Amino acid sequence: MQFFPNAKINIGLNITEKRSDGYHNLETIFYPIGLKDELFVDKSERITKNKTDYVLQEFGVEVTNNPERNLVIKALRLLQEDFDIQQVDIHLRKNIPLGAGLGGGSSDAAHMLIALNDLFDLKLTVNELERYAVKIGADCPFFIKNTPVFATGIGNIFQPIDLNLSGYYFVLIKSDVHVTTADAYSSIVPKKAEISLIETIKQPVSAWPDLIFNDFEPVVFKKHPIIYEVKSTLYKMGAEFAIMSGSGSSVYGLFKELPESLKMFDKYFVFVDSF
């Protein structure tokens, strides 16, 4: 069975308060994009010869040298706690860059849950798949339904929204900077947004720069000015809206007309698409 786990972007990100458990409550918009990994999962009898219950072959962007730390395998192990799932052959090609705030690993894990549910006829409902997914990561359940949502809590409480960006070109740039989530949170001072994203997202995209923000940007831009330069350049190129996704380090811009040249970003990861 073949799947194409897609990335997501954050449209705005407000860190609203620190919780007693050490996590932070937030609000953001998750929106799926066309940048995709490739996941192939099938039953396999040959694996018994290797005395293991899976073979994972990874290509493209390096994930980890320890397969058990890969979120795809974490998804497998999670379902194995409740179901008899053995002998699977997994091929994963990583196209979504790491440390970019795009949720690539979470998407791989969510699609792995979907794949195993289909392959072994587990008869799990969408809601049940989401409950398994949240055990892997806060944003992982988003990729089960894969439609735009307003996310609150720690990024695990979803409210469907009617948001359509068709007609816009999408330009994503990731520099060679890697931003860890811990670093991004290190200097954050939580605060309630004056106007919730669920309201500001209703405004025209051209109004978003004055209304929608990512609370991680000041922290990340101070440590990594190159990321700020990417955002600034996207605006100079004509973006109606540009912002860092998640905790970084990718920045994207929405354009009514596709920029003529992106040569200045030749040394970076670049993804261009239209909605």
mmCIF file of C-alpha atoms in Angstrom:
data_model
loop_
_atom_site.group_PDB
_atom_site.id
_atom_site.type_symbol
_atom_site.label_atom_id
_atom_site.label_comp_id
_atom_site.label_asym_id
_atom_site.label_seq_id
_atom_site.Cartn_x
_atom_site.Cartn_y
_atom_site.Cartn_z
ATOM 1 C CA MET A 1 0.000 0.000 0.000
ATOM 2 C CA GLN A 2 1.362 3.375 -0.993
ATOM 3 C CA PHE A 3 0.686 6.673 0.743
ATOM 4 C CA PHE A 4 1.985 10.210 0.353
ATOM 5 C CA PRO A 5 2.172 11.863 3.782
ATOM 6 C CA ASN A 6 1.907 15.604 3.286
ATOM 7 C CA ALA A 7 3.294 18.531 5.247
ATOM 8 C CA LYS A 8 1.296 21.275 6.945
ATOM 9 C CA ILE A 9 1.885 24.940 7.625
ATOM 10 C CA ASN A 10 0.898 27.061 10.588
ATOM 11 C CA ILE A 11 -1.034 30.184 9.705
ATOM 12 C CA GLY A 12 -0.263 32.199 12.813
ATOM 13 C CA LEU A 13 0.816 30.798 16.166
ATOM 14 C CA ASN A 14 -0.119 32.352 19.505
ATOM 15 C CA ILE A 15 1.388 30.935 22.709
ATOM 16 C CA THR A 16 -1.365 31.758 25.176
ATOM 17 C CA GLU A 17 -0.256 30.303 28.521
ATOM 18 C CA LYS A 18 2.105 27.894 30.254
ATOM 19 C CA ARG A 19 0.436 24.848 31.744
ATOM 20 C CA SER A 20 1.106 23.192 35.102
ATOM 21 C CA ASP A 21 2.466 20.132 33.270
ATOM 22 C CA GLY A 22 5.212 22.218 31.651
ATOM 23 C CA TYR A 23 3.589 22.351 28.219
ATOM 24 C CA HIS A 24 2.108 25.468 26.634
ATOM 25 C CA ASN A 25 -1.390 26.154 25.415
ATOM 26 C CA LEU A 26 -1.527 27.745 22.004
ATOM 27 C CA GLU A 27 -3.763 28.594 19.114
ATOM 28 C CA THR A 28 -2.892 28.188 15.472
ATOM 29 C CA ILE A 29 -4.297 27.269 12.084
ATOM 30 C CA PHE A 30 -3.086 24.000 10.553
ATOM 31 C CA TYR A 31 -3.330 23.958 6.769
ATOM 32 C CA PRO A 32 -2.213 21.012 4.566
ATOM 33 C CA ILE A 33 0.203 21.631 1.685
ATOM 34 C CA GLY A 34 1.367 19.609 -1.308
ATOM 35 C CA LEU A 35 4.909 18.841 -0.121
ATOM 36 C CA LYS A 36 4.870 15.084 0.490
ATOM 37 C CA ASP A 37 6.916 12.137 1.703
ATOM 38 C CA GLU A 38 6.413 8.669 0.215
ATOM 39 C CA LEU A 39 5.385 5.707 2.388
ATOM 40 C CA PHE A 40 4.991 2.116 1.231
ATOM 41 C CA VAL A 41 3.776 -0.527 3.679
ATOM 42 C CA ASP A 42 3.071 -4.187 2.968
ATOM 43 C CA LYS A 43 2.943 -7.548 4.699
ATOM 44 C CA SER A 44 6.114 -9.570 4.371
ATOM 45 C CA GLU A 45 6.954 -13.205 5.076
ATOM 46 C CA ARG A 46 10.676 -12.844 4.446
ATOM 47 C CA ILE A 47 11.207 -10.804 7.614
ATOM 48 C CA THR A 48 10.966 -13.891 9.860
ATOM 49 C CA LYS A 49 14.341 -14.956 8.499
ATOM 50 C CA ASN A 50 15.820 -11.801 10.011
ATOM 51 C CA LYS A 51 14.131 -12.430 13.385
ATOM 52 C CA THR A 52 12.430 -9.041 13.395
ATOM 53 C CA ASP A 53 8.879 -7.902 12.813
ATOM 54 C CA TYR A 54 9.681 -5.171 10.308
ATOM 55 C CA VAL A 55 12.213 -3.889 7.836
ATOM 56 C CA LEU A 56 12.411 -0.117 7.445
ATOM 57 C CA GLN A 57 14.231 1.289 4.443
ATOM 58 C CA GLU A 58 14.686 5.066 4.453
ATOM 59 C CA PHE A 59 15.649 7.303 1.567
ATOM 60 C CA GLY A 60 16.063 11.016 1.035
ATOM 61 C CA VAL A 61 16.345 13.250 4.097
ATOM 62 C CA GLU A 62 18.032 11.381 6.938
ATOM 63 C CA VAL A 63 15.690 10.738 9.855
ATOM 64 C CA THR A 64 17.521 8.741 12.524
ATOM 65 C CA ASN A 65 20.058 5.946 12.795
ATOM 66 C CA ASN A 66 17.800 4.185 15.286
ATOM 67 C CA PRO A 67 14.627 2.951 13.520
ATOM 68 C CA GLU A 68 12.797 2.556 16.841
ATOM 69 C CA ARG A 69 12.927 6.343 17.267
ATOM 70 C CA ASN A 70 11.263 6.913 13.908
ATOM 71 C CA LEU A 71 7.646 7.977 14.387
ATOM 72 C CA VAL A 72 6.547 5.462 11.752
ATOM 73 C CA ILE A 73 7.830 2.660 13.966
ATOM 74 C CA LYS A 74 6.324 4.317 17.036
ATOM 75 C CA ALA A 75 2.972 4.132 15.232
ATOM 76 C CA LEU A 76 3.571 0.433 14.538
ATOM 77 C CA ARG A 77 4.491 -0.263 18.161
ATOM 78 C CA LEU A 78 1.440 1.636 19.391
ATOM 79 C CA LEU A 79 -0.992 -0.500 17.395
ATOM 80 C CA GLN A 80 0.897 -3.678 18.298
ATOM 81 C CA GLU A 81 -0.095 -3.057 21.920
ATOM 82 C CA ASP A 82 -3.718 -3.798 20.975
ATOM 83 C CA PHE A 83 -3.540 -5.801 17.742
ATOM 84 C CA ASP A 84 -1.605 -8.718 16.297
ATOM 85 C CA ILE A 85 0.481 -6.913 13.688
ATOM 86 C CA GLN A 86 3.618 -8.623 12.503
ATOM 87 C CA GLN A 87 5.954 -8.811 9.538
ATOM 88 C CA VAL A 88 5.705 -5.535 7.700
ATOM 89 C CA ASP A 89 7.966 -4.161 5.015
ATOM 90 C CA ILE A 90 8.257 -0.351 5.115
ATOM 91 C CA HIS A 91 9.820 2.005 2.585
ATOM 92 C CA LEU A 92 9.958 5.677 3.540
ATOM 93 C CA ARG A 93 11.291 8.416 1.293
ATOM 94 C CA LYS A 94 11.684 11.691 3.167
ATOM 95 C CA ASN A 95 11.130 14.786 1.054
ATOM 96 C CA ILE A 96 9.840 17.039 3.857
ATOM 97 C CA PRO A 97 12.839 18.700 5.546
ATOM 98 C CA LEU A 98 13.492 18.194 9.237
ATOM 99 C CA GLY A 99 13.362 20.966 11.811
ATOM 100 C CA ALA A 100 11.180 23.059 9.541
ATOM 101 C CA GLY A 101 7.904 23.337 11.463
ATOM 102 C CA LEU A 102 6.104 21.333 8.774
ATOM 103 C CA GLY A 103 5.059 18.238 10.749
ATOM 104 C CA GLY A 104 6.671 15.724 8.400
ATOM 105 C CA GLY A 105 7.345 13.082 11.052
ATOM 106 C CA SER A 106 3.849 13.429 12.504
ATOM 107 C CA SER A 107 2.344 13.053 9.046
ATOM 108 C CA ASP A 108 4.387 9.906 8.383
ATOM 109 C CA ALA A 109 3.157 8.427 11.676
ATOM 110 C CA ALA A 110 -0.495 9.307 11.020
ATOM 111 C CA HIS A 111 -0.374 7.770 7.561
ATOM 112 C CA MET A 112 1.309 4.698 9.027
ATOM 113 C CA LEU A 113 -1.673 4.279 11.370
ATOM 114 C CA ILE A 114 -4.021 4.589 8.384
ATOM 115 C CA ALA A 115 -1.941 2.113 6.373
ATOM 116 C CA LEU A 116 -1.880 -0.517 9.118
ATOM 117 C CA ASN A 117 -5.595 -0.078 9.747
ATOM 118 C CA ASP A 118 -6.287 -0.820 6.086
ATOM 119 C CA LEU A 119 -3.645 -3.503 5.616
ATOM 120 C CA PHE A 120 -4.681 -5.582 8.636
ATOM 121 C CA ASP A 121 -8.394 -4.700 8.508
ATOM 122 C CA LEU A 122 -8.378 -3.371 12.076
ATOM 123 C CA LYS A 123 -11.697 -1.575 11.510
ATOM 124 C CA LEU A 124 -10.609 1.492 13.466
ATOM 125 C CA THR A 125 -12.788 4.549 12.943
ATOM 126 C CA VAL A 126 -11.406 7.991 12.151
ATOM 127 C CA ASN A 127 -11.978 9.071 15.753
ATOM 128 C CA GLU A 128 -10.181 5.996 17.048
ATOM 129 C CA LEU A 129 -7.241 6.631 14.731
ATOM 130 C CA GLU A 130 -7.062 10.185 16.069
ATOM 131 C CA ARG A 131 -6.940 8.882 19.637
ATOM 132 C CA TYR A 132 -3.983 6.682 18.757
ATOM 133 C CA ALA A 133 -2.315 9.518 16.861
ATOM 134 C CA VAL A 134 -2.402 11.948 19.796
ATOM 135 C CA LYS A 135 -0.280 9.488 21.779
ATOM 136 C CA ILE A 136 2.479 10.007 19.204
ATOM 137 C CA GLY A 137 2.411 13.801 19.060
ATOM 138 C CA ALA A 138 0.086 16.754 19.555
ATOM 139 C CA ASP A 139 -0.188 17.620 15.856
ATOM 140 C CA CYS A 140 -0.270 14.007 14.652
ATOM 141 C CA PRO A 141 -4.102 13.661 14.739
ATOM 142 C CA PHE A 142 -4.421 16.568 12.303
ATOM 143 C CA PHE A 143 -3.089 14.376 9.502
ATOM 144 C CA ILE A 144 -5.820 11.754 9.933
ATOM 145 C CA LYS A 145 -8.519 13.998 8.419
ATOM 146 C CA ASN A 146 -6.009 16.367 6.798
ATOM 147 C CA THR A 147 -8.301 19.377 6.453
ATOM 148 C CA PRO A 148 -7.792 22.964 7.712
ATOM 149 C CA VAL A 149 -8.436 23.344 11.441
ATOM 150 C CA PHE A 150 -8.209 25.881 14.227
ATOM 151 C CA ALA A 151 -6.002 24.133 16.808
ATOM 152 C CA THR A 152 -5.932 24.912 20.524
ATOM 153 C CA GLY A 153 -4.763 23.171 23.704
ATOM 154 C CA ILE A 154 -1.214 21.965 23.069
ATOM 155 C CA GLY A 155 -2.118 21.773 19.397
ATOM 156 C CA ASN A 156 -4.348 18.723 19.831
ATOM 157 C CA ILE A 157 -7.867 20.192 20.029
ATOM 158 C CA PHE A 158 -9.266 20.828 16.562
ATOM 159 C CA GLN A 159 -12.131 22.889 15.233
ATOM 160 C CA PRO A 160 -12.788 22.549 11.477
ATOM 161 C CA ILE A 161 -12.689 25.829 9.582
ATOM 162 C CA ASP A 162 -13.768 26.945 6.146
ATOM 163 C CA LEU A 163 -10.533 28.286 4.672
ATOM 164 C CA ASN A 164 -9.665 28.047 1.007
ATOM 165 C CA LEU A 165 -6.426 29.511 -0.373
ATOM 166 C CA SER A 166 -7.097 28.525 -3.968
ATOM 167 C CA GLY A 167 -5.843 31.163 -6.361
ATOM 168 C CA TYR A 168 -2.656 31.735 -4.390
ATOM 169 C CA TYR A 169 0.855 30.607 -5.194
ATOM 170 C CA PHE A 170 2.793 29.174 -2.300
ATOM 171 C CA VAL A 171 6.555 29.592 -1.876
ATOM 172 C CA LEU A 172 8.281 27.775 0.993
ATOM 173 C CA ILE A 173 11.906 28.446 1.881
ATOM 174 C CA LYS A 174 13.971 26.565 4.452
ATOM 175 C CA SER A 175 17.493 27.724 5.156
ATOM 176 C CA ASP A 176 20.146 25.338 6.460
ATOM 177 C CA VAL A 177 19.362 26.464 10.021
ATOM 178 C CA HIS A 178 17.823 23.855 12.329
ATOM 179 C CA VAL A 179 15.576 25.225 15.075
ATOM 180 C CA THR A 180 14.687 22.888 17.940
ATOM 181 C CA THR A 181 11.328 23.244 19.628
ATOM 182 C CA ALA A 182 13.091 23.596 22.999
ATOM 183 C CA ASP A 183 15.121 26.545 21.712
ATOM 184 C CA ALA A 184 12.029 28.178 20.274
ATOM 185 C CA TYR A 185 10.178 27.934 23.597
ATOM 186 C CA SER A 186 13.182 28.997 25.710
ATOM 187 C CA SER A 187 12.414 32.723 25.740
ATOM 188 C CA ILE A 188 8.685 32.715 25.061
ATOM 189 C CA VAL A 189 6.477 34.847 27.299
ATOM 190 C CA PRO A 190 2.909 33.512 26.869
ATOM 191 C CA LYS A 191 0.130 36.032 26.377
ATOM 192 C CA LYS A 192 -3.479 35.975 25.296
ATOM 193 C CA ALA A 193 -4.051 37.178 21.738
ATOM 194 C CA GLU A 194 -6.089 40.375 21.520
ATOM 195 C CA ILE A 195 -8.133 38.823 18.717
ATOM 196 C CA SER A 196 -8.327 35.070 18.262
ATOM 197 C CA LEU A 197 -7.050 33.540 15.044
ATOM 198 C CA ILE A 198 -10.479 32.021 14.484
ATOM 199 C CA GLU A 199 -11.638 35.591 13.836
ATOM 200 C CA THR A 200 -8.618 37.118 12.078
ATOM 201 C CA ILE A 201 -8.448 34.269 9.573
ATOM 202 C CA LYS A 202 -11.779 35.494 8.183
ATOM 203 C CA GLN A 203 -10.122 38.685 6.937
ATOM 204 C CA PRO A 204 -8.662 38.930 3.388
ATOM 205 C CA VAL A 205 -5.137 37.542 3.028
ATOM 206 C CA SER A 206 -3.899 41.037 2.167
ATOM 207 C CA ALA A 207 -4.877 42.121 5.717
ATOM 208 C CA TRP A 208 -3.141 39.214 7.459
ATOM 209 C CA PRO A 209 0.316 40.850 7.891
ATOM 210 C CA ASP A 210 -1.165 43.326 10.382
ATOM 211 C CA LEU A 211 -3.321 40.758 12.162
ATOM 212 C CA ILE A 212 -1.646 37.346 12.176
ATOM 213 C CA PHE A 213 1.656 36.642 13.923
ATOM 214 C CA ASN A 214 3.902 33.791 15.026
ATOM 215 C CA ASP A 215 5.013 34.294 18.645
ATOM 216 C CA PHE A 216 8.162 32.279 17.975
ATOM 217 C CA GLU A 217 9.464 34.720 15.377
ATOM 218 C CA PRO A 218 11.090 37.298 17.710
ATOM 219 C CA VAL A 219 12.981 34.539 19.555
ATOM 220 C CA VAL A 220 14.026 32.651 16.422
ATOM 221 C CA PHE A 221 14.860 35.761 14.379
ATOM 222 C CA LYS A 222 17.151 37.035 17.148
ATOM 223 C CA LYS A 223 19.104 33.772 17.201
ATOM 224 C CA HIS A 224 18.966 33.187 13.443
ATOM 225 C CA PRO A 225 18.763 36.486 11.496
ATOM 226 C CA ILE A 226 18.927 34.594 8.201
ATOM 227 C CA ILE A 227 15.359 33.373 8.796
ATOM 228 C CA TYR A 228 14.171 36.950 9.195
ATOM 229 C CA GLU A 229 15.975 37.845 5.974
ATOM 230 C CA VAL A 230 14.073 35.110 4.146
ATOM 231 C CA LYS A 231 10.746 36.492 5.372
ATOM 232 C CA SER A 232 11.725 40.052 4.481
ATOM 233 C CA THR A 233 12.822 38.965 1.002
ATOM 234 C CA LEU A 234 9.522 37.202 0.344
ATOM 235 C CA TYR A 235 7.677 40.443 1.088
ATOM 236 C CA LYS A 236 10.033 42.360 -1.210
ATOM 237 C CA MET A 237 9.217 39.829 -3.941
ATOM 238 C CA GLY A 238 5.517 40.642 -3.664
ATOM 239 C CA ALA A 239 4.099 38.235 -1.076
ATOM 240 C CA GLU A 240 0.719 39.293 0.275
ATOM 241 C CA PHE A 241 1.518 37.402 3.448
ATOM 242 C CA ALA A 242 4.704 35.761 4.762
ATOM 243 C CA ILE A 243 5.373 34.055 8.080
ATOM 244 C CA MET A 244 7.478 31.385 9.755
ATOM 245 C CA SER A 245 5.737 28.027 10.098
ATOM 246 C CA GLY A 246 5.543 26.500 13.568
ATOM 247 C CA SER A 247 8.744 26.848 15.555
ATOM 248 C CA GLY A 248 10.741 27.186 12.322
ATOM 249 C CA SER A 249 12.909 27.229 10.439
ATOM 250 C CA SER A 250 10.820 27.306 7.247
ATOM 251 C CA VAL A 251 9.183 30.517 6.057
ATOM 252 C CA TYR A 252 6.467 30.690 3.421
ATOM 253 C CA GLY A 253 4.828 33.381 1.367
ATOM 254 C CA LEU A 254 1.452 33.605 -0.366
ATOM 255 C CA PHE A 255 1.524 35.301 -3.767
ATOM 256 C CA LYS A 256 -1.126 36.325 -6.253
ATOM 257 C CA GLU A 257 1.492 36.068 -8.991
ATOM 258 C CA LEU A 258 4.415 33.656 -8.956
ATOM 259 C CA PRO A 259 7.753 35.457 -8.392
ATOM 260 C CA GLU A 260 9.867 35.603 -11.557
ATOM 261 C CA SER A 261 13.088 34.423 -9.942
ATOM 262 C CA LEU A 262 13.973 32.485 -6.821
ATOM 263 C CA LYS A 263 17.698 32.206 -7.644
ATOM 264 C CA MET A 264 18.636 34.026 -4.464
ATOM 265 C CA PHE A 265 17.445 30.945 -2.571
ATOM 266 C CA ASP A 266 19.513 28.467 -4.602
ATOM 267 C CA LYS A 267 21.384 27.251 -1.509
ATOM 268 C CA TYR A 268 18.178 26.606 0.422
ATOM 269 C CA PHE A 269 15.350 24.112 0.255
ATOM 270 C CA VAL A 270 12.632 25.599 -1.956
ATOM 271 C CA PHE A 271 9.125 24.305 -2.581
ATOM 272 C CA VAL A 272 6.700 26.082 -4.899
ATOM 273 C CA ASP A 273 3.079 25.108 -5.382
ATOM 274 C CA SER A 274 -0.353 26.560 -6.039
ATOM 275 C CA PHE A 275 -3.472 25.955 -3.970
#
